[in-house]
Amino acid sequence: MSAREVDVLVVGAGPAGLVAAARLAALGAGRVEVLDADQGAGGAPRYGAHRGYGTWPRVVTGPAYARRLVAAAQRAGAVVRTGVTALDWAGPLALETVGPLGVETVTARAVVLATGARERPRAARLVPGTRPAGVYTTGELQRAVHQFGQHIGTRVVIVGARGTACAGETTGPAGVTGAEDAVAAAYAEHAAVTTVRASGATVVALVTGLSRARTGRARVADSRPRQGVPLLTGATVTELLGQGRPSGVRVRHRDGRTAVLPCDTVVFTGAFVPDQTLARRGGLALATGTRCPAVDAALHTSRPGVFATGALVRPAASAPAAARAGAYAAHAVLDRLGLDLKSA
């Protein structure tokens, strides 16, 4: 096992981690290194082939947005290492990692956790039934279609916001507004619909527990991709049917009526939860209810020198919001490094 030292170690090469690294390297934080277990940097936008990333009028596809963030970090002098997994903590500010170079211990003066969030899978949403192939989250669907070119099926039911009976389906953490959560769910539904269409499959229905279509920002976010998509409101998916592959889903309406929607593929969208495995292993304090790392106004966690940012702290955060949080975290880290220099 080898050991190395850096000034700032960023775990997670999504929008938050890459922007934090770019800002830190550009402002003279020293040796800045970004690690990501995925084989490519850029996070979830890498698989979002639809447009809508970036800022107006420079709106681009997800992969283009990811490449832009990676290039900015590397131009600033940050080292981006992919295919590297942070296994566990080896000290207060040290991580044991494994990657192409083998097992390493990397020690830093500050650590930024930007491991992001993920969607709750079907099992976590307490939907009974068999365990057939052809059941995806939005992220899994995007990878299957855009990264691996897989055939996903021909008739797809998309389960949207509050589309299952699981009480914890919506994100809803303290500090995340209902509007932010609704917009995140809308974008996940948007991504699912556009990805299904890109695969050549047909959307049978979008099932949502909401009593009516969204309004405001969330409605703007999801109106275009829903054109021509049957929207089933006030309903929940109560059971998956079929062996081997889904043959349909059983849906219960708010008034108690049930129906079966024939399909061969089911996509569960939204319901984001933080990817806090590393924070939990380090014994960092977690916020009650959300299980996000608890942070103060400067994004400090309960461990001195360890920061958390992006979707890890706000699971419903969009890619641009996560990027802004990464920039904010960078300045908090610089403040800490400045204090360390003064005390040295």
Short mmCIF file of C-alpha atoms in Angstrom, two decimals:
data_model
loop_
_atom_site.label_atom_id
_atom_site.label_comp_id
_atom_site.label_asym_id
_atom_site.label_seq_id
_atom_site.Cartn_x
_atom_site.Cartn_y
_atom_site.Cartn_z
CA MET A 1 0.00 0.00 0.00
CA SER A 2 1.36 3.41 -1.00
CA ALA A 3 0.70 6.73 0.70
CA ARG A 4 0.43 10.21 -0.77
CA GLU A 5 -0.37 13.69 0.47
CA VAL A 6 -2.39 16.44 -1.21
CA ASP A 7 -3.71 19.77 -0.01
CA VAL A 8 -7.39 19.20 -0.82
CA LEU A 9 -9.03 15.89 -1.63
CA VAL A 10 -12.46 16.05 -3.31
CA VAL A 11 -14.51 12.85 -3.36
CA GLY A 12 -17.00 12.88 -6.21
CA ALA A 13 -16.47 14.22 -9.75
CA GLY A 14 -19.98 15.52 -10.35
CA PRO A 15 -20.87 19.21 -10.79
CA ALA A 16 -20.28 20.10 -7.13
CA GLY A 17 -16.94 18.33 -6.84
CA LEU A 18 -15.56 19.54 -10.17
CA VAL A 19 -16.53 23.17 -9.61
CA ALA A 20 -15.10 23.07 -6.08
CA ALA A 21 -11.86 21.62 -7.41
CA ALA A 22 -11.63 24.15 -10.24
CA ARG A 23 -12.19 27.07 -7.89
CA LEU A 24 -9.73 25.76 -5.28
CA ALA A 25 -6.98 25.09 -7.82
CA ALA A 26 -7.48 28.46 -9.52
CA LEU A 27 -7.28 30.32 -6.21
CA GLY A 28 -4.04 28.71 -5.09
CA ALA A 29 -5.15 25.97 -2.71
CA GLY A 30 -2.16 23.85 -3.74
CA ARG A 31 -2.46 20.24 -4.86
CA VAL A 32 -6.13 19.55 -5.50
CA GLU A 33 -7.23 16.04 -6.41
CA VAL A 34 -10.69 14.73 -7.36
CA LEU A 35 -11.60 11.05 -7.03
CA ASP A 36 -14.60 9.27 -8.53
CA ALA A 37 -15.49 5.59 -8.62
CA ASP A 38 -17.08 5.95 -12.04
CA GLN A 39 -14.95 5.42 -15.13
CA GLY A 40 -15.67 8.95 -16.33
CA ALA A 41 -15.96 12.32 -14.62
CA GLY A 42 -19.00 14.58 -14.77
CA GLY A 43 -21.54 12.82 -12.57
CA ALA A 44 -25.18 12.30 -13.52
CA PRO A 45 -25.14 14.85 -16.40
CA ARG A 46 -22.94 12.43 -18.36
CA TYR A 47 -26.00 10.31 -19.03
CA GLY A 48 -28.51 13.11 -19.59
CA ALA A 49 -28.44 13.30 -23.38
CA HIS A 50 -31.32 15.80 -23.43
CA ARG A 51 -30.63 19.53 -23.50
CA GLY A 52 -31.26 21.75 -20.51
CA TYR A 53 -27.90 21.89 -18.73
CA GLY A 54 -25.87 25.03 -18.23
CA THR A 55 -27.21 28.57 -18.18
CA TRP A 56 -29.27 30.44 -20.74
CA PRO A 57 -28.48 31.04 -23.56
CA ARG A 58 -25.64 28.49 -23.44
CA VAL A 59 -27.89 25.50 -22.81
CA VAL A 60 -26.24 22.20 -23.73
CA THR A 61 -26.74 18.46 -23.35
CA GLY A 62 -25.68 16.68 -20.18
CA PRO A 63 -22.51 15.11 -21.67
CA ALA A 64 -21.41 18.47 -23.08
CA TYR A 65 -22.00 20.10 -19.70
CA ALA A 66 -19.97 17.37 -17.98
CA ARG A 67 -17.08 17.79 -20.42
CA ARG A 68 -17.13 21.54 -19.80
CA LEU A 69 -16.83 21.04 -16.03
CA VAL A 70 -14.03 18.48 -16.35
CA ALA A 71 -12.07 20.72 -18.73
CA ALA A 72 -12.43 23.71 -16.38
CA ALA A 73 -11.11 21.72 -13.41
CA GLN A 74 -8.15 20.39 -15.36
CA ARG A 75 -7.31 23.80 -16.83
CA ALA A 76 -7.21 25.22 -13.32
CA GLY A 77 -4.65 22.58 -12.32
CA ALA A 78 -6.79 20.05 -10.44
CA VAL A 79 -6.04 16.36 -10.95
CA VAL A 80 -9.15 14.33 -11.83
CA ARG A 81 -8.83 10.58 -11.21
CA THR A 82 -11.63 8.26 -12.25
CA GLY A 83 -12.14 4.58 -11.51
CA VAL A 84 -10.91 5.24 -7.98
CA THR A 85 -13.11 4.25 -5.03
CA ALA A 86 -12.75 5.76 -1.55
CA LEU A 87 -13.15 2.67 0.62
CA ASP A 88 -12.92 4.05 4.14
CA TRP A 89 -11.24 6.55 6.39
CA ALA A 90 -7.62 5.91 7.36
CA GLY A 91 -7.42 8.92 9.67
CA PRO A 92 -9.20 12.20 10.43
CA LEU A 93 -8.25 13.62 7.02
CA ALA A 94 -7.04 10.49 5.24
CA LEU A 95 -8.88 8.07 2.97
CA GLU A 96 -8.03 4.56 1.88
CA THR A 97 -8.65 4.25 -1.86
CA VAL A 98 -8.41 1.57 -4.51
CA GLY A 99 -8.05 2.13 -8.23
CA PRO A 100 -5.81 1.42 -11.23
CA LEU A 101 -2.72 2.12 -9.11
CA GLY A 102 -3.80 -0.30 -6.41
CA VAL A 103 -4.56 0.48 -2.77
CA GLU A 104 -3.46 3.91 -1.58
CA THR A 105 -3.83 6.08 1.47
CA VAL A 106 -4.35 9.72 0.53
CA THR A 107 -3.96 12.32 3.27
CA ALA A 108 -5.13 15.92 2.82
CA ARG A 109 -5.33 19.16 4.74
CA ALA A 110 -9.02 19.37 3.83
CA VAL A 111 -11.52 16.86 2.43
CA VAL A 112 -14.61 17.80 0.41
CA LEU A 113 -17.34 15.16 0.19
CA ALA A 114 -19.37 15.64 -3.00
CA THR A 115 -20.67 12.10 -3.47
CA GLY A 116 -24.10 13.30 -4.62
CA ALA A 117 -27.47 11.61 -4.38
CA ARG A 118 -29.29 8.71 -6.00
CA GLU A 119 -32.88 7.71 -6.61
CA ARG A 120 -34.62 5.25 -4.34
CA PRO A 121 -34.82 1.89 -6.13
CA ARG A 122 -38.01 -0.11 -6.38
CA ALA A 123 -37.21 -2.18 -3.24
CA ALA A 124 -36.82 0.95 -1.09
CA ARG A 125 -40.23 2.18 -2.25
CA LEU A 126 -41.92 -0.95 -0.84
CA VAL A 127 -43.62 -1.96 -4.08
CA PRO A 128 -44.57 -5.66 -3.82
CA GLY A 129 -44.49 -8.21 -6.59
CA THR A 130 -41.91 -10.34 -8.37
CA ARG A 131 -38.37 -9.25 -9.20
CA PRO A 132 -38.40 -9.13 -13.01
CA ALA A 133 -35.80 -7.62 -15.29
CA GLY A 134 -36.78 -4.36 -16.95
CA VAL A 135 -37.22 -2.28 -13.78
CA TYR A 136 -35.06 0.85 -13.64
CA THR A 137 -34.49 4.13 -11.89
CA THR A 138 -34.01 7.14 -14.18
CA GLY A 139 -30.23 6.99 -13.76
CA GLU A 140 -30.11 3.27 -14.53
CA LEU A 141 -32.31 3.85 -17.58
CA GLN A 142 -30.05 6.60 -18.89
CA ARG A 143 -26.96 4.44 -18.51
CA ALA A 144 -28.62 1.47 -20.19
CA VAL A 145 -29.73 3.54 -23.20
CA HIS A 146 -27.04 6.18 -23.64
CA GLN A 147 -23.93 4.44 -22.29
CA PHE A 148 -24.51 0.78 -23.15
CA GLY A 149 -27.03 1.04 -25.99
CA GLN A 150 -29.25 -1.64 -24.46
CA HIS A 151 -32.76 -2.47 -25.62
CA ILE A 152 -35.02 -1.63 -22.67
CA GLY A 153 -38.39 -2.85 -23.94
CA THR A 154 -41.25 -1.45 -25.98
CA ARG A 155 -43.98 -0.31 -23.55
CA VAL A 156 -42.90 1.68 -20.51
CA VAL A 157 -44.73 2.89 -17.41
CA ILE A 158 -42.98 5.78 -15.64
CA VAL A 159 -43.67 6.13 -11.92
CA GLY A 160 -43.34 9.81 -11.01
CA ALA A 161 -43.63 11.92 -7.87
CA ARG A 162 -45.52 10.15 -5.07
CA GLY A 163 -46.31 7.38 -7.50
CA THR A 164 -45.84 4.66 -4.84
CA ALA A 165 -47.26 4.23 -1.37
CA CYS A 166 -43.85 4.59 0.34
CA ALA A 167 -44.12 7.38 2.92
CA GLY A 168 -40.50 8.46 2.40
CA GLU A 169 -40.66 8.64 -1.37
CA THR A 170 -40.35 12.39 -1.71
CA THR A 171 -37.08 13.98 -0.72
CA GLY A 172 -38.49 16.63 1.57
CA PRO A 173 -35.47 17.18 3.87
CA ALA A 174 -35.16 20.10 6.21
CA GLY A 175 -33.65 23.00 4.29
CA VAL A 176 -34.99 21.77 0.94
CA THR A 177 -38.08 23.62 -0.18
CA GLY A 178 -41.11 21.89 -1.59
CA ALA A 179 -40.56 23.83 -4.82
CA GLU A 180 -37.01 22.52 -5.13
CA ASP A 181 -38.17 18.98 -4.52
CA ALA A 182 -40.95 19.34 -7.10
CA VAL A 183 -38.55 20.71 -9.73
CA ALA A 184 -36.12 17.84 -9.08
CA ALA A 185 -38.92 15.32 -9.53
CA ALA A 186 -40.06 17.09 -12.71
CA TYR A 187 -36.60 16.99 -14.22
CA ALA A 188 -36.28 13.28 -13.36
CA GLU A 189 -39.59 12.62 -15.12
CA HIS A 190 -38.40 14.74 -18.07
CA ALA A 191 -35.20 12.69 -18.28
CA ALA A 192 -37.12 9.41 -18.12
CA VAL A 193 -39.58 10.41 -20.86
CA THR A 194 -36.90 11.71 -23.22
CA THR A 195 -34.69 8.66 -22.64
CA VAL A 196 -37.55 6.23 -23.27
CA ARG A 197 -38.36 8.06 -26.50
CA ALA A 198 -34.70 8.05 -27.54
CA SER A 199 -34.68 4.27 -27.13
CA GLY A 200 -37.62 3.91 -29.51
CA ALA A 201 -40.01 2.67 -26.83
CA THR A 202 -43.47 4.06 -26.04
CA VAL A 203 -44.51 5.64 -22.76
CA VAL A 204 -47.74 3.92 -21.74
CA ALA A 205 -48.39 6.34 -18.87
CA LEU A 206 -46.77 8.58 -16.30
CA VAL A 207 -48.25 7.67 -12.91
CA THR A 208 -48.16 10.33 -10.22
CA GLY A 209 -49.70 10.58 -6.79
CA LEU A 210 -50.14 14.30 -7.28
CA SER A 211 -53.77 15.34 -7.69
CA ARG A 212 -53.05 17.63 -10.63
CA ALA A 213 -50.27 18.68 -12.95
CA ARG A 214 -47.56 20.84 -11.45
CA THR A 215 -47.60 24.61 -11.63
CA GLY A 216 -44.91 27.28 -11.62
CA ARG A 217 -41.28 26.35 -12.25
CA ALA A 218 -41.95 22.64 -11.99
CA ARG A 219 -44.63 22.82 -14.67
CA VAL A 220 -42.30 24.68 -17.00
CA ALA A 221 -39.66 22.04 -16.35
CA ASP A 222 -41.80 19.08 -17.33
CA SER A 223 -44.43 20.36 -19.77
CA ARG A 224 -42.63 19.77 -23.09
CA PRO A 225 -41.55 16.16 -22.61
CA ARG A 226 -45.05 15.20 -21.49
CA GLN A 227 -46.66 16.14 -24.78
CA GLY A 228 -48.42 13.01 -25.97
CA VAL A 229 -47.77 11.13 -22.70
CA PRO A 230 -50.88 9.93 -20.80
CA LEU A 231 -50.73 11.43 -17.32
CA LEU A 232 -52.42 9.41 -14.57
CA THR A 233 -52.81 11.68 -11.52
CA GLY A 234 -53.92 10.79 -8.01
CA ALA A 235 -52.71 7.21 -8.43
CA THR A 236 -50.06 4.92 -6.97
CA VAL A 237 -48.38 1.76 -8.26
CA THR A 238 -49.15 -0.98 -5.73
CA GLU A 239 -47.72 -4.08 -7.43
CA LEU A 240 -45.45 -5.23 -10.24
CA LEU A 241 -46.84 -8.11 -12.27
CA GLY A 242 -45.08 -10.70 -14.40
CA GLN A 243 -42.28 -13.26 -14.31
CA GLY A 244 -38.95 -12.69 -16.05
CA ARG A 245 -40.09 -9.28 -17.32
CA PRO A 246 -42.95 -7.07 -16.17
CA SER A 247 -46.28 -7.82 -17.78
CA GLY A 248 -47.94 -4.83 -16.14
CA VAL A 249 -48.37 -2.76 -13.01
CA ARG A 250 -51.34 -2.61 -10.70
CA VAL A 251 -52.45 0.96 -10.02
CA ARG A 252 -54.71 2.17 -7.25
CA HIS A 253 -56.61 5.41 -7.66
CA ARG A 254 -57.29 7.74 -4.77
CA ASP A 255 -60.94 6.66 -4.63
CA GLY A 256 -59.93 3.00 -4.16
CA ARG A 257 -60.42 1.80 -7.74
CA THR A 258 -57.67 -0.41 -9.16
CA ALA A 259 -56.52 -1.08 -12.71
CA VAL A 260 -53.71 -2.89 -14.52
CA LEU A 261 -51.50 -1.06 -17.02
CA PRO A 262 -49.87 -3.56 -19.45
CA CYS A 263 -46.15 -2.87 -19.96
CA ASP A 264 -42.80 -4.62 -20.24
CA THR A 265 -40.65 -1.96 -18.55
CA VAL A 266 -41.09 0.18 -15.42
CA VAL A 267 -39.07 3.29 -14.51
CA PHE A 268 -39.13 4.78 -11.00
CA THR A 269 -38.16 8.46 -10.99
CA GLY A 270 -37.25 11.06 -8.38
CA ALA A 271 -37.24 10.33 -4.62
CA PHE A 272 -33.60 11.31 -4.19
CA VAL A 273 -31.56 10.22 -1.17
CA PRO A 274 -27.99 11.24 -0.29
CA ASP A 275 -25.12 8.89 -1.10
CA GLN A 276 -23.74 9.21 2.42
CA THR A 277 -21.92 5.86 2.79
CA LEU A 278 -18.51 7.49 3.24
CA ALA A 279 -19.87 10.10 5.66
CA ARG A 280 -21.55 7.38 7.70
CA ARG A 281 -18.40 5.26 7.81
CA GLY A 282 -16.49 8.23 9.08
CA GLY A 283 -18.92 8.72 11.95
CA LEU A 284 -19.95 12.17 10.72
CA ALA A 285 -23.11 13.54 12.27
CA LEU A 286 -26.14 13.08 10.02
CA ALA A 287 -29.15 15.37 9.90
CA THR A 288 -32.27 13.95 11.50
CA GLY A 289 -34.76 12.67 8.95
CA THR A 290 -32.77 13.29 5.77
CA ARG A 291 -29.62 11.37 6.73
CA CYS A 292 -27.57 13.98 4.89
CA PRO A 293 -24.31 14.99 6.57
CA ALA A 294 -25.07 17.75 9.06
CA VAL A 295 -23.28 20.95 8.03
CA ASP A 296 -23.09 24.51 9.27
CA ALA A 297 -23.44 27.65 7.18
CA ALA A 298 -19.92 27.17 5.80
CA LEU A 299 -20.60 23.52 4.88
CA HIS A 300 -18.34 22.20 7.66
CA THR A 301 -19.32 18.74 8.86
CA SER A 302 -18.92 17.55 12.43
CA ARG A 303 -15.31 16.59 11.69
CA PRO A 304 -12.83 19.49 11.46
CA GLY A 305 -11.43 19.85 7.96
CA VAL A 306 -14.17 17.79 6.29
CA PHE A 307 -16.78 19.60 4.18
CA ALA A 308 -19.90 18.33 2.40
CA THR A 309 -21.58 19.97 -0.55
CA GLY A 310 -23.87 19.57 -3.54
CA ALA A 311 -26.56 16.92 -3.75
CA LEU A 312 -25.01 15.09 -0.80
CA VAL A 313 -26.38 17.90 1.38
CA ARG A 314 -29.40 18.82 -0.78
CA PRO A 315 -30.47 15.66 -2.62
CA ALA A 316 -33.01 17.54 -4.72
CA ALA A 317 -30.42 20.02 -6.02
CA SER A 318 -30.18 20.43 -9.79
CA ALA A 319 -26.82 20.21 -11.53
CA PRO A 320 -26.40 24.04 -11.66
CA ALA A 321 -27.41 24.33 -8.00
CA ALA A 322 -24.89 21.64 -7.06
CA ALA A 323 -22.22 23.48 -9.05
CA ARG A 324 -22.95 26.71 -7.16
CA ALA A 325 -22.73 24.81 -3.88
CA GLY A 326 -19.36 23.46 -4.95
CA ALA A 327 -18.07 26.99 -5.55
CA TYR A 328 -19.35 28.04 -2.12
CA ALA A 329 -17.61 25.06 -0.49
CA ALA A 330 -14.35 26.00 -2.21
CA HIS A 331 -14.28 29.36 -0.46
CA ALA A 332 -15.04 27.71 2.89
CA VAL A 333 -12.10 25.36 2.34
CA LEU A 334 -9.84 28.28 1.42
CA ASP A 335 -10.78 29.98 4.68
CA ARG A 336 -9.73 26.88 6.58
CA LEU A 337 -6.45 26.57 4.70
CA GLY A 338 -5.78 30.23 5.38
CA LEU A 339 -6.33 29.69 9.10
CA ASP A 340 -4.01 26.71 9.00
CA LEU A 341 -1.31 28.79 7.32
CA LYS A 342 -1.61 31.51 9.96
CA SER A 343 -1.30 29.02 12.77
CA ALA A 344 1.63 27.18 11.21
#
